[in-house]
Amino acid sequence: MFLEAIHIILPVFIILAAIIAILLKDLLASVIALAAMSLLLSLEFFILHAPDVAIAEAAVGACLTTAIFILAIKATKRNEEEV
Amino acid sequence: MNKRDLLAYSFLTVFAVFTIFSMLSMHSFGVPDENAMDQYIIDNTVEETGASNGVTAVVFDYRGFDTLGEATVLFTAVAGVILVFRRLKK
Amino acid sequence: MKGMSLIVRTIANISFPFILIYGFYIIAHGHLTPGGGFQGGAVVASGLVLMLIAYNAEWISQRIKESHLSIFESLGALSFVLLAFLGIIFGTAFFSNFLVGTESLFGGIPLDGAANINTGGIIPLMNFAVGLKVIAGLFAIVYVMAHFISKKEGKIA
């Protein structure tokens, strides 16, 4: 029962974090929301009995891509421009 | 509604129909499809390769060519990134 | 690129050895526990990127040169392909596991279905090769980008 509830609640939070990452205008906050989505996704992989994929997702998705995005924001502008 | 919108909506409808029918024919949650290869790997991994982690045994022993391709992809990606960023260094 | 505050540097100094130990554990026990060369290499590269973010790009470039990274990556790829070709000479085919059951290094025979650290044949050696390749490759991407940004900032200022 508890596991079924987790299986429903975690994807809802993943989708919520992804929508927040799209909607935010501050790109640094958007990158942090993307990292949170990646961490929740790795938790979901762990619950689905795939610890290999969970380790790779946590290391690559939550750490390395966040570092690359933050370096890219540092080289350009922080805020999204209104078109 | 002009001609372009009509084309887009018709393609979207075809795509949605195919997606819904393929989702209806998926197997139920938590019960993977079984075939003979799965059971062979589960039974013989420890005797044949000496590794108790079945995933690594498949990746590095039974399906080694796949890992060779993955290593080639990573090498090419890193070489491309270094090529792009080193040119503007000076 | 200036690096971060003293608090961040202290926390990074404390947690860096533990991240490295965890990553090398995942690589070395790849044939026993979940994980393998790619996962462990990604964890070690994350630890190195933590030091790169906490300090600055020049501090890292005094310790690790970019040529060392490309040498390590090429070494990992070469030893991976070389192990695959040794399967033709000593075993039966490309990628065949010629070391298993030979009582040599990594060639122990698993007793009653329980593998240990000395079994696995060429799987642990391939894990080390892929781990070296992934550490050098993933860190080289962030390293080169950070150097590009620090050169660009120096040109503006």
mmCIF file of N, CA, C and O in Angstrom, chain C residues 5 21 25 27-28 30 32-33 44 49 52 56 63 65 71 95 105 112 116 118-119 121 123 134 146 150 156-157:
data_model
loop_
_atom_site.group_PDB
_atom_site.id
_atom_site.type_symbol
_atom_site.label_atom_id
_atom_site.label_comp_id
_atom_site.label_asym_id
_atom_site.label_seq_id
_atom_site.Cartn_x
_atom_site.Cartn_y
_atom_site.Cartn_z
ATOM 1 N N SER C 5 33.342 30.704 -1.503
ATOM 2 C CA SER C 5 33.749 31.186 -0.191
ATOM 3 C C SER C 5 34.470 30.109 0.602
ATOM 4 O O SER C 5 34.596 28.965 0.164
ATOM 5 N N ILE C 21 36.282 7.674 -2.688
ATOM 6 C CA ILE C 21 36.269 6.291 -2.217
ATOM 7 C C ILE C 21 35.014 5.571 -2.693
ATOM 8 O O ILE C 21 35.060 4.425 -3.145
ATOM 9 N N TYR C 25 34.973 2.423 -5.182
ATOM 10 C CA TYR C 25 34.316 1.195 -4.705
ATOM 11 C C TYR C 25 33.326 0.681 -5.738
ATOM 12 O O TYR C 25 33.277 -0.530 -6.013
ATOM 13 N N ILE C 27 33.470 1.143 -8.940
ATOM 14 C CA ILE C 27 34.200 0.594 -10.089
ATOM 15 C C ILE C 27 34.770 -0.782 -9.742
ATOM 16 O O ILE C 27 34.640 -1.738 -10.514
ATOM 17 N N ALA C 28 35.404 -0.906 -8.556
ATOM 18 C CA ALA C 28 36.102 -2.155 -8.229
ATOM 19 C C ALA C 28 35.137 -3.291 -7.947
ATOM 20 O O ALA C 28 35.452 -4.449 -8.220
ATOM 21 N N GLY C 30 32.269 -3.702 -9.439
ATOM 22 C CA GLY C 30 31.265 -3.629 -10.491
ATOM 23 C C GLY C 30 30.645 -4.955 -10.833
ATOM 24 O O GLY C 30 29.504 -5.010 -11.267
ATOM 25 N N LEU C 32 30.037 -7.342 -8.674
ATOM 26 C CA LEU C 32 29.353 -7.928 -7.513
ATOM 27 C C LEU C 32 28.114 -7.143 -7.102
ATOM 28 O O LEU C 32 27.077 -7.740 -6.826
ATOM 29 N N THR C 33 28.237 -5.826 -7.033
ATOM 30 C CA THR C 33 27.138 -4.990 -6.560
ATOM 31 C C THR C 33 26.649 -4.103 -7.711
ATOM 32 O O THR C 33 27.347 -3.981 -8.713
ATOM 33 N N VAL C 44 33.104 9.694 -9.609
ATOM 34 C CA VAL C 44 34.429 10.291 -9.390
ATOM 35 C C VAL C 44 34.549 11.612 -10.140
ATOM 36 O O VAL C 44 35.091 12.603 -9.608
ATOM 37 N N VAL C 49 34.573 17.651 -10.295
ATOM 38 C CA VAL C 49 33.873 18.874 -10.690
ATOM 39 C C VAL C 49 33.529 19.716 -9.465
ATOM 40 O O VAL C 49 33.564 20.946 -9.515
ATOM 41 N N LEU C 52 36.503 21.656 -8.787
ATOM 42 C CA LEU C 52 36.659 22.693 -9.807
ATOM 43 C C LEU C 52 35.739 23.881 -9.537
ATOM 44 O O LEU C 52 36.119 25.039 -9.726
ATOM 45 N N ASN C 56 39.025 27.635 -8.234
ATOM 46 C CA ASN C 56 38.825 28.181 -9.574
ATOM 47 C C ASN C 56 39.555 27.335 -10.608
ATOM 48 O O ASN C 56 40.193 26.339 -10.280
ATOM 49 N N ARG C 63 47.299 21.562 -11.044
ATOM 50 C CA ARG C 63 47.436 20.179 -10.571
ATOM 51 C C ARG C 63 47.171 19.155 -11.671
ATOM 52 O O ARG C 63 47.826 18.115 -11.726
ATOM 53 N N LYS C 65 46.794 18.677 -15.810
ATOM 54 C CA LYS C 65 46.908 19.291 -17.141
ATOM 55 C C LYS C 65 45.877 18.656 -18.073
ATOM 56 O O LYS C 65 45.447 17.521 -17.880
ATOM 57 N N ILE C 71 45.368 11.819 -22.338
ATOM 58 C CA ILE C 71 46.160 10.583 -22.291
ATOM 59 C C ILE C 71 45.398 9.499 -21.540
ATOM 60 O O ILE C 71 45.332 8.345 -21.985
ATOM 61 N N PHE C 95 35.806 -10.343 -27.606
ATOM 62 C CA PHE C 95 35.087 -10.143 -26.340
ATOM 63 C C PHE C 95 34.807 -11.440 -25.584
ATOM 64 O O PHE C 95 33.960 -11.460 -24.721
ATOM 65 N N LEU C 105 44.796 -14.158 -11.841
ATOM 66 C CA LEU C 105 44.198 -12.927 -11.331
ATOM 67 C C LEU C 105 42.798 -12.747 -11.928
ATOM 68 O O LEU C 105 42.629 -12.853 -13.134
ATOM 69 N N ASP C 112 29.937 -22.721 -5.193
ATOM 70 C CA ASP C 112 28.491 -22.890 -4.997
ATOM 71 C C ASP C 112 27.700 -21.591 -5.194
ATOM 72 O O ASP C 112 26.976 -21.136 -4.326
ATOM 73 N N ASN C 116 33.031 -13.751 -5.716
ATOM 74 C CA ASN C 116 33.710 -12.826 -4.807
ATOM 75 C C ASN C 116 34.555 -11.854 -5.620
ATOM 76 O O ASN C 116 34.424 -11.780 -6.840
ATOM 77 N N ASN C 118 37.588 -11.825 -6.491
ATOM 78 C CA ASN C 118 38.617 -12.352 -7.381
ATOM 79 C C ASN C 118 38.034 -13.150 -8.541
ATOM 80 O O ASN C 118 38.778 -13.757 -9.296
ATOM 81 N N THR C 119 36.733 -13.178 -8.706
ATOM 82 C CA THR C 119 36.153 -13.879 -9.845
ATOM 83 C C THR C 119 35.782 -12.857 -10.921
ATOM 84 O O THR C 119 35.974 -11.664 -10.754
ATOM 85 N N GLY C 121 36.749 -12.916 -14.357
ATOM 86 C CA GLY C 121 37.484 -12.924 -15.615
ATOM 87 C C GLY C 121 37.870 -11.531 -16.051
ATOM 88 O O GLY C 121 38.458 -10.760 -15.290
ATOM 89 N N ILE C 123 35.825 -9.092 -16.726
ATOM 90 C CA ILE C 123 34.820 -8.062 -16.407
ATOM 91 C C ILE C 123 35.386 -6.978 -15.480
ATOM 92 O O ILE C 123 35.210 -5.785 -15.752
ATOM 93 N N VAL C 134 35.787 7.098 -18.492
ATOM 94 C CA VAL C 134 34.661 7.967 -18.157
ATOM 95 C C VAL C 134 35.101 9.090 -17.223
ATOM 96 O O VAL C 134 34.649 10.238 -17.367
ATOM 97 N N ALA C 146 35.202 25.429 -18.317
ATOM 98 C CA ALA C 146 35.570 26.379 -17.265
ATOM 99 C C ALA C 146 36.771 27.219 -17.689
ATOM 100 O O ALA C 146 36.810 28.438 -17.427
ATOM 101 N N SER C 150 36.923 31.307 -18.072
ATOM 102 C CA SER C 150 37.858 32.143 -17.319
ATOM 103 C C SER C 150 38.729 32.962 -18.269
ATOM 104 O O SER C 150 39.032 34.128 -17.984
ATOM 105 N N ILE C 156 37.582 40.430 -20.923
ATOM 106 C CA ILE C 156 36.678 41.560 -20.696
ATOM 107 C C ILE C 156 37.264 42.499 -19.638
ATOM 108 O O ILE C 156 37.332 43.699 -19.824
ATOM 109 N N ALA C 157 37.724 41.964 -18.538
ATOM 110 C CA ALA C 157 38.203 42.780 -17.420
ATOM 111 C C ALA C 157 39.568 43.407 -17.726
ATOM 112 O O ALA C 157 40.241 43.012 -18.655
#
